[in-house]
Amino acid sequence: MRSKIARFFMYVFLTIVSFVSVFPLLWMIIASTNKSVDVTKGTLLPGTYFMENLRAVLNSNLGYVNSFKNSFIIAVVTTILAMLVSSAAGYAFGVYKSKFKNITFTIILLSMMVPFAALMVPLFRLFSKFNSIPVLNLVALNTSGSVVIIAIATAFLIFFFRQNTATFPKDLIEASRLDGLSEYGIFFRIYMPSMKSTYAAAIVVTFMSSWNNYLWPLIALQSEEKRTLPLIISAMGSSYTPDYGMMMTAIVISTIPTALIFFLMQKQFVAGMTGSVKG
């Protein structure tokens, strides 16, 4: 009897916590179907104004469609390059032996303690000099490359892959070497397919982080045609009389790619975060 009462209160508690967690998303979807004045009143009932809000978003002079394309390209390119670079670094730290390996890895971990706000001015000064260098102008200020390049080798991803590499069977590496497979072949043909769950988790985290990135694109992307979604949504809210219905519609649309990525890779994400390896 006592266990049933405890279970009842546990379910009640979990239901309340779940509702509190989901309510902001639910309210955002409801607000996207109402006029701006209804949103400011705090209405909790769905309206019939979604199509009008959608047309206002698509026809606004802020360039929402172009910013959506910019964000998508940056997020996809960043995710692909980050999977290659960061996983290779994590694999190297986990497999190969070196005299200074642990010292180097410790320095990388220490870099996670430096707030990005402290790096903004040095990064801005560094990237501003790339405009005059022909080879580096692809990653100069006001280019998508300037946003991509600083996210393809992060301390978190390197640490994440290094920790998961510890669960990777080293016998496979030795057997592959005996069979004559090169180190590149071992990485691309043995390691990567075996660590699908780890890559799935890293893809979700990296894509979401890149998609929602605001501070560095705000500094690096200075022209209107280069702006990303977070910058456009911020501009919508900074006007003198913001249209909250249009803004909520824009936010709902912007959450679709990250929601799809997460739900399509949910099982692999959970398995990757727990460090499992699947062949």
CSV table of C-alpha atoms in Angstrom, one decimal:
chain,number,residue,atom,x,y,z
A,1,MET,CA,0.0,0.0,0.0
A,2,ARG,CA,2.8,2.4,0.9
A,3,SER,CA,4.6,1.7,-2.3
A,4,LYS,CA,1.4,2.4,-4.3
A,5,ILE,CA,1.1,5.8,-2.6
A,6,ALA,CA,4.7,6.6,-3.2
A,7,ARG,CA,4.3,5.7,-6.8
A,8,PHE,CA,1.2,7.8,-7.2
A,9,PHE,CA,3.0,10.9,-5.8
A,10,MET,CA,6.0,10.2,-8.0
A,11,TYR,CA,3.8,10.1,-11.1
A,12,VAL,CA,2.0,13.3,-10.0
A,13,PHE,CA,5.4,15.0,-9.5
A,14,LEU,CA,6.7,13.8,-12.9
A,15,THR,CA,3.5,15.0,-14.6
A,16,ILE,CA,3.9,18.5,-13.1
A,17,VAL,CA,7.6,18.7,-14.0
A,18,SER,CA,6.8,17.5,-17.6
A,19,PHE,CA,4.1,20.1,-18.0
A,20,VAL,CA,6.3,22.8,-16.7
A,21,SER,CA,9.0,21.7,-19.2
A,22,VAL,CA,6.7,21.5,-22.2
A,23,PHE,CA,4.6,24.5,-21.5
A,24,PRO,CA,6.9,27.2,-23.0
A,25,LEU,CA,7.0,25.2,-26.3
A,26,LEU,CA,3.3,24.7,-26.2
A,27,TRP,CA,2.7,28.4,-25.5
A,28,MET,CA,5.0,29.4,-28.3
A,29,ILE,CA,3.1,27.2,-30.8
A,30,ILE,CA,-0.2,28.6,-29.6
A,31,ALA,CA,1.1,32.2,-29.8
A,32,SER,CA,2.1,31.6,-33.4
A,33,THR,CA,-1.6,31.2,-34.3
A,34,ASN,CA,-2.7,34.5,-32.7
A,35,LYS,CA,-2.4,38.2,-33.4
A,36,SER,CA,0.3,40.2,-31.6
A,37,VAL,CA,-2.3,41.8,-29.3
A,38,ASP,CA,-3.6,38.4,-28.2
A,39,VAL,CA,-0.1,37.2,-27.4
A,40,THR,CA,0.5,40.3,-25.2
A,41,LYS,CA,-2.8,39.5,-23.4
A,42,GLY,CA,-1.4,36.0,-22.6
A,43,THR,CA,-4.1,34.0,-24.3
A,44,LEU,CA,-3.7,30.3,-24.0
A,45,LEU,CA,-6.2,29.3,-26.7
A,46,PRO,CA,-5.2,28.6,-30.3
A,47,GLY,CA,-6.2,31.2,-32.9
A,48,THR,CA,-6.7,31.3,-36.6
A,49,TYR,CA,-4.0,33.8,-37.5
A,50,PHE,CA,-1.1,31.4,-38.3
A,51,MET,CA,-1.2,31.8,-42.1
A,52,GLU,CA,-1.2,35.6,-41.8
A,53,ASN,CA,1.8,35.4,-39.4
A,54,LEU,CA,3.6,33.1,-41.8
A,55,ARG,CA,3.0,35.4,-44.7
A,56,ALA,CA,4.3,38.3,-42.6
A,57,VAL,CA,7.5,36.3,-41.8
A,58,LEU,CA,8.2,35.3,-45.4
A,59,ASN,CA,7.5,38.8,-46.8
A,60,SER,CA,9.3,40.8,-44.1
A,61,ASN,CA,12.2,43.0,-45.2
A,62,LEU,CA,14.5,41.3,-42.6
A,63,GLY,CA,15.3,38.4,-45.0
A,64,TYR,CA,14.0,35.5,-43.0
A,65,VAL,CA,14.3,32.9,-45.8
A,66,ASN,CA,17.8,34.0,-46.7
A,67,SER,CA,18.9,33.8,-43.0
A,68,PHE,CA,17.3,30.3,-42.7
A,69,LYS,CA,19.4,29.2,-45.7
A,70,ASN,CA,22.6,30.8,-44.1
A,71,SER,CA,22.0,29.0,-40.8
A,72,PHE,CA,21.3,25.7,-42.5
A,73,ILE,CA,24.5,25.8,-44.6
A,74,ILE,CA,26.6,26.9,-41.7
A,75,ALA,CA,25.2,24.3,-39.3
A,76,VAL,CA,25.5,21.4,-41.9
A,77,VAL,CA,29.1,22.4,-42.9
A,78,THR,CA,30.1,22.9,-39.3
A,79,THR,CA,28.7,19.5,-38.2
A,80,ILE,CA,30.4,17.6,-41.1
A,81,LEU,CA,33.8,19.2,-40.5
A,82,ALA,CA,33.5,18.9,-36.7
A,83,MET,CA,32.8,15.2,-37.0
A,84,LEU,CA,35.9,14.7,-39.1
A,85,VAL,CA,38.3,16.9,-37.2
A,86,SER,CA,37.2,16.5,-33.6
A,87,SER,CA,36.6,12.7,-33.9
A,88,ALA,CA,40.1,12.3,-35.4
A,89,ALA,CA,41.6,14.3,-32.5
A,90,GLY,CA,39.7,12.3,-29.9
A,91,TYR,CA,40.7,9.0,-31.7
A,92,ALA,CA,44.3,10.1,-31.7
A,93,PHE,CA,44.2,11.0,-28.0
A,94,GLY,CA,42.6,7.7,-27.1
A,95,VAL,CA,44.7,5.3,-29.3
A,96,TYR,CA,48.1,6.6,-29.9
A,97,LYS,CA,50.8,7.0,-27.3
A,98,SER,CA,52.9,10.2,-27.0
A,99,LYS,CA,55.1,11.8,-24.4
A,100,PHE,CA,53.2,15.0,-24.3
A,101,LYS,CA,49.7,13.5,-25.0
A,102,ASN,CA,48.3,14.0,-21.5
A,103,ILE,CA,49.8,17.5,-21.2
A,104,THR,CA,48.2,18.6,-24.5
A,105,PHE,CA,44.9,17.1,-23.6
A,106,THR,CA,44.9,18.8,-20.2
A,107,ILE,CA,45.6,22.2,-22.0
A,108,ILE,CA,42.6,21.5,-24.3
A,109,LEU,CA,40.4,20.8,-21.3
A,110,LEU,CA,41.6,24.0,-19.5
A,111,SER,CA,40.5,26.0,-22.6
A,112,MET,CA,36.9,25.0,-21.7
A,113,MET,CA,37.2,27.2,-18.6
A,114,VAL,CA,37.8,30.4,-20.6
A,115,PRO,CA,34.5,32.2,-21.3
A,116,PHE,CA,33.9,33.1,-24.9
A,117,ALA,CA,33.4,36.7,-23.9
A,118,ALA,CA,37.1,36.9,-23.1
A,119,LEU,CA,38.0,35.6,-26.6
A,120,MET,CA,35.8,37.9,-28.7
A,121,VAL,CA,38.2,40.8,-29.0
A,122,PRO,CA,41.2,38.6,-29.8
A,123,LEU,CA,39.2,36.6,-32.3
A,124,PHE,CA,37.8,39.8,-33.9
A,125,ARG,CA,41.3,41.3,-34.3
A,126,LEU,CA,42.7,38.0,-35.7
A,127,PHE,CA,39.9,37.4,-38.2
A,128,SER,CA,40.0,41.0,-39.3
A,129,LYS,CA,43.6,40.5,-40.6
A,130,PHE,CA,42.5,37.6,-42.8
A,131,ASN,CA,40.9,39.9,-45.4
A,132,SER,CA,44.3,40.9,-46.8
A,133,ILE,CA,45.6,37.3,-47.0
A,134,PRO,CA,44.4,35.5,-50.2
A,135,VAL,CA,44.5,32.0,-48.7
A,136,LEU,CA,42.6,33.0,-45.5
A,137,ASN,CA,40.0,35.4,-46.9
A,138,LEU,CA,37.5,32.5,-47.0
A,139,VAL,CA,37.5,32.6,-43.2
A,140,ALA,CA,37.8,36.4,-42.8
A,141,LEU,CA,35.2,38.5,-41.1
A,142,ASN,CA,31.7,38.7,-42.8
A,143,THR,CA,32.1,35.2,-44.3
A,144,SER,CA,30.4,32.0,-43.3
A,145,GLY,CA,33.8,30.4,-42.9
A,146,SER,CA,34.6,32.7,-40.0
A,147,VAL,CA,31.6,31.1,-38.1
A,148,VAL,CA,32.4,27.6,-39.2
A,149,ILE,CA,36.1,27.4,-38.5
A,150,ILE,CA,36.0,28.2,-34.7
A,151,ALA,CA,33.4,25.4,-34.1
A,152,ILE,CA,35.0,22.4,-36.0
A,153,ALA,CA,37.5,21.5,-33.2
A,154,THR,CA,36.0,22.2,-29.8
A,155,ALA,CA,37.3,21.0,-26.5
A,156,PHE,CA,34.0,19.4,-25.6
A,157,LEU,CA,33.9,17.3,-28.8
A,158,ILE,CA,37.5,16.2,-28.5
A,159,PHE,CA,36.9,15.2,-24.9
A,160,PHE,CA,33.7,13.5,-25.8
A,161,PHE,CA,35.3,11.4,-28.6
A,162,ARG,CA,38.3,10.6,-26.5
A,163,GLN,CA,36.2,9.3,-23.7
A,164,ASN,CA,34.1,7.1,-26.0
A,165,THR,CA,37.2,5.9,-27.8
A,166,ALA,CA,38.2,4.3,-24.4
A,167,THR,CA,35.3,1.8,-25.0
A,168,PHE,CA,36.5,1.0,-28.5
A,169,PRO,CA,38.0,-2.5,-28.7
A,170,LYS,CA,41.7,-2.1,-29.3
A,171,ASP,CA,41.9,-5.7,-30.6
A,172,LEU,CA,40.1,-4.5,-33.7
A,173,ILE,CA,42.9,-2.0,-34.3
A,174,GLU,CA,45.6,-4.5,-33.9
A,175,ALA,CA,43.9,-7.1,-36.1
A,176,SER,CA,43.4,-4.5,-38.8
A,177,ARG,CA,47.0,-3.5,-38.7
A,178,LEU,CA,48.0,-7.2,-39.0
A,179,ASP,CA,45.7,-7.5,-42.0
A,180,GLY,CA,47.6,-4.6,-43.6
A,181,LEU,CA,45.0,-1.9,-43.3
A,182,SER,CA,46.5,1.6,-43.1
A,183,GLU,CA,45.8,4.0,-40.1
A,184,TYR,CA,43.5,6.0,-42.3
A,185,GLY,CA,41.7,2.9,-43.3
A,186,ILE,CA,41.3,1.8,-39.6
A,187,PHE,CA,39.8,5.2,-38.7
A,188,PHE,CA,37.4,5.5,-41.7
A,189,ARG,CA,36.5,1.8,-42.2
A,190,ILE,CA,36.6,0.4,-38.7
A,191,TYR,CA,36.4,3.1,-36.1
A,192,MET,CA,33.7,5.4,-37.6
A,193,PRO,CA,31.2,2.6,-38.5
A,194,SER,CA,31.7,1.1,-35.0
A,195,MET,CA,31.1,4.4,-33.2
A,196,LYS,CA,27.8,5.3,-35.0
A,197,SER,CA,26.0,6.1,-31.7
A,198,THR,CA,28.8,8.4,-30.6
A,199,TYR,CA,28.8,10.2,-33.9
A,200,ALA,CA,25.0,10.5,-33.7
A,201,ALA,CA,25.2,12.1,-30.2
A,202,ALA,CA,27.9,14.5,-31.4
A,203,ILE,CA,25.9,15.4,-34.5
A,204,VAL,CA,22.9,16.4,-32.5
A,205,VAL,CA,24.9,18.5,-30.0
A,206,THR,CA,27.0,20.2,-32.8
A,207,PHE,CA,24.1,20.9,-35.1
A,208,MET,CA,22.0,22.4,-32.3
A,209,SER,CA,24.9,24.5,-31.0
A,210,SER,CA,25.7,25.8,-34.5
A,211,TRP,CA,22.0,26.5,-35.3
A,212,ASN,CA,21.4,28.4,-32.1
A,213,ASN,CA,24.8,30.3,-32.2
A,214,TYR,CA,24.2,34.0,-31.6
A,215,LEU,CA,27.2,35.8,-30.1
A,216,TRP,CA,30.0,35.1,-32.6
A,217,PRO,CA,27.8,35.5,-35.7
A,218,LEU,CA,26.6,38.8,-34.3
A,219,ILE,CA,30.2,40.0,-34.3
A,220,ALA,CA,31.6,38.2,-37.4
A,221,LEU,CA,28.7,38.6,-39.9
A,222,GLN,CA,28.4,42.3,-40.5
A,223,SER,CA,26.3,42.5,-43.7
A,224,GLU,CA,22.5,41.8,-43.8
A,225,GLU,CA,22.7,39.1,-46.5
A,226,LYS,CA,25.1,37.1,-44.3
A,227,ARG,CA,23.0,37.1,-41.1
A,228,THR,CA,21.7,33.9,-39.5
A,229,LEU,CA,18.4,33.0,-37.9
A,230,PRO,CA,19.2,34.0,-34.3
A,231,LEU,CA,20.2,37.5,-35.5
A,232,ILE,CA,17.0,37.9,-37.5
A,233,ILE,CA,14.8,36.8,-34.6
A,234,SER,CA,16.6,39.1,-32.3
A,235,ALA,CA,16.0,42.0,-34.7
A,236,MET,CA,12.3,41.2,-34.8
A,237,GLY,CA,12.1,41.6,-31.0
A,238,SER,CA,14.2,44.9,-31.0
A,239,SER,CA,11.8,46.9,-33.1
A,240,TYR,CA,9.7,49.7,-31.6
A,241,THR,CA,6.5,47.8,-31.9
A,242,PRO,CA,7.3,44.1,-32.3
A,243,ASP,CA,4.8,41.8,-33.9
A,244,TYR,CA,4.8,39.0,-31.3
A,245,GLY,CA,2.7,36.7,-33.4
A,246,MET,CA,5.1,36.9,-36.4
A,247,MET,CA,8.0,36.5,-34.0
A,248,MET,CA,6.6,33.3,-32.5
A,249,THR,CA,5.9,31.9,-35.9
A,250,ALA,CA,9.5,32.6,-37.0
A,251,ILE,CA,10.7,30.8,-33.8
A,252,VAL,CA,8.4,27.8,-34.4
A,253,ILE,CA,9.8,27.4,-37.9
A,254,SER,CA,13.4,27.8,-36.7
A,255,THR,CA,12.9,25.0,-34.2
A,256,ILE,CA,11.8,22.4,-36.9
A,257,PRO,CA,15.3,21.4,-38.1
A,258,THR,CA,16.8,20.8,-34.7
A,259,ALA,CA,13.6,19.0,-33.6
A,260,LEU,CA,13.8,16.7,-36.6
A,261,ILE,CA,17.5,16.0,-36.0
A,262,PHE,CA,16.9,15.1,-32.4
A,263,PHE,CA,13.8,12.9,-32.9
A,264,LEU,CA,15.3,11.1,-35.9
A,265,MET,CA,18.5,10.3,-33.9
A,266,GLN,CA,17.0,10.1,-30.4
A,267,LYS,CA,17.9,6.4,-29.8
A,268,GLN,CA,21.5,6.8,-31.2
A,269,PHE,CA,21.8,10.0,-29.1
A,270,VAL,CA,21.0,8.3,-25.9
A,271,ALA,CA,23.3,5.3,-26.7
A,272,GLY,CA,26.1,7.7,-27.7
A,273,MET,CA,25.8,9.7,-24.5
A,274,THR,CA,26.1,6.5,-22.4
A,275,GLY,CA,29.2,5.5,-24.3
A,276,SER,CA,28.0,2.4,-26.0
A,277,VAL,CA,29.7,1.0,-29.1
A,278,LYS,CA,27.8,-0.8,-31.8
A,279,GLY,CA,29.2,-2.8,-34.7
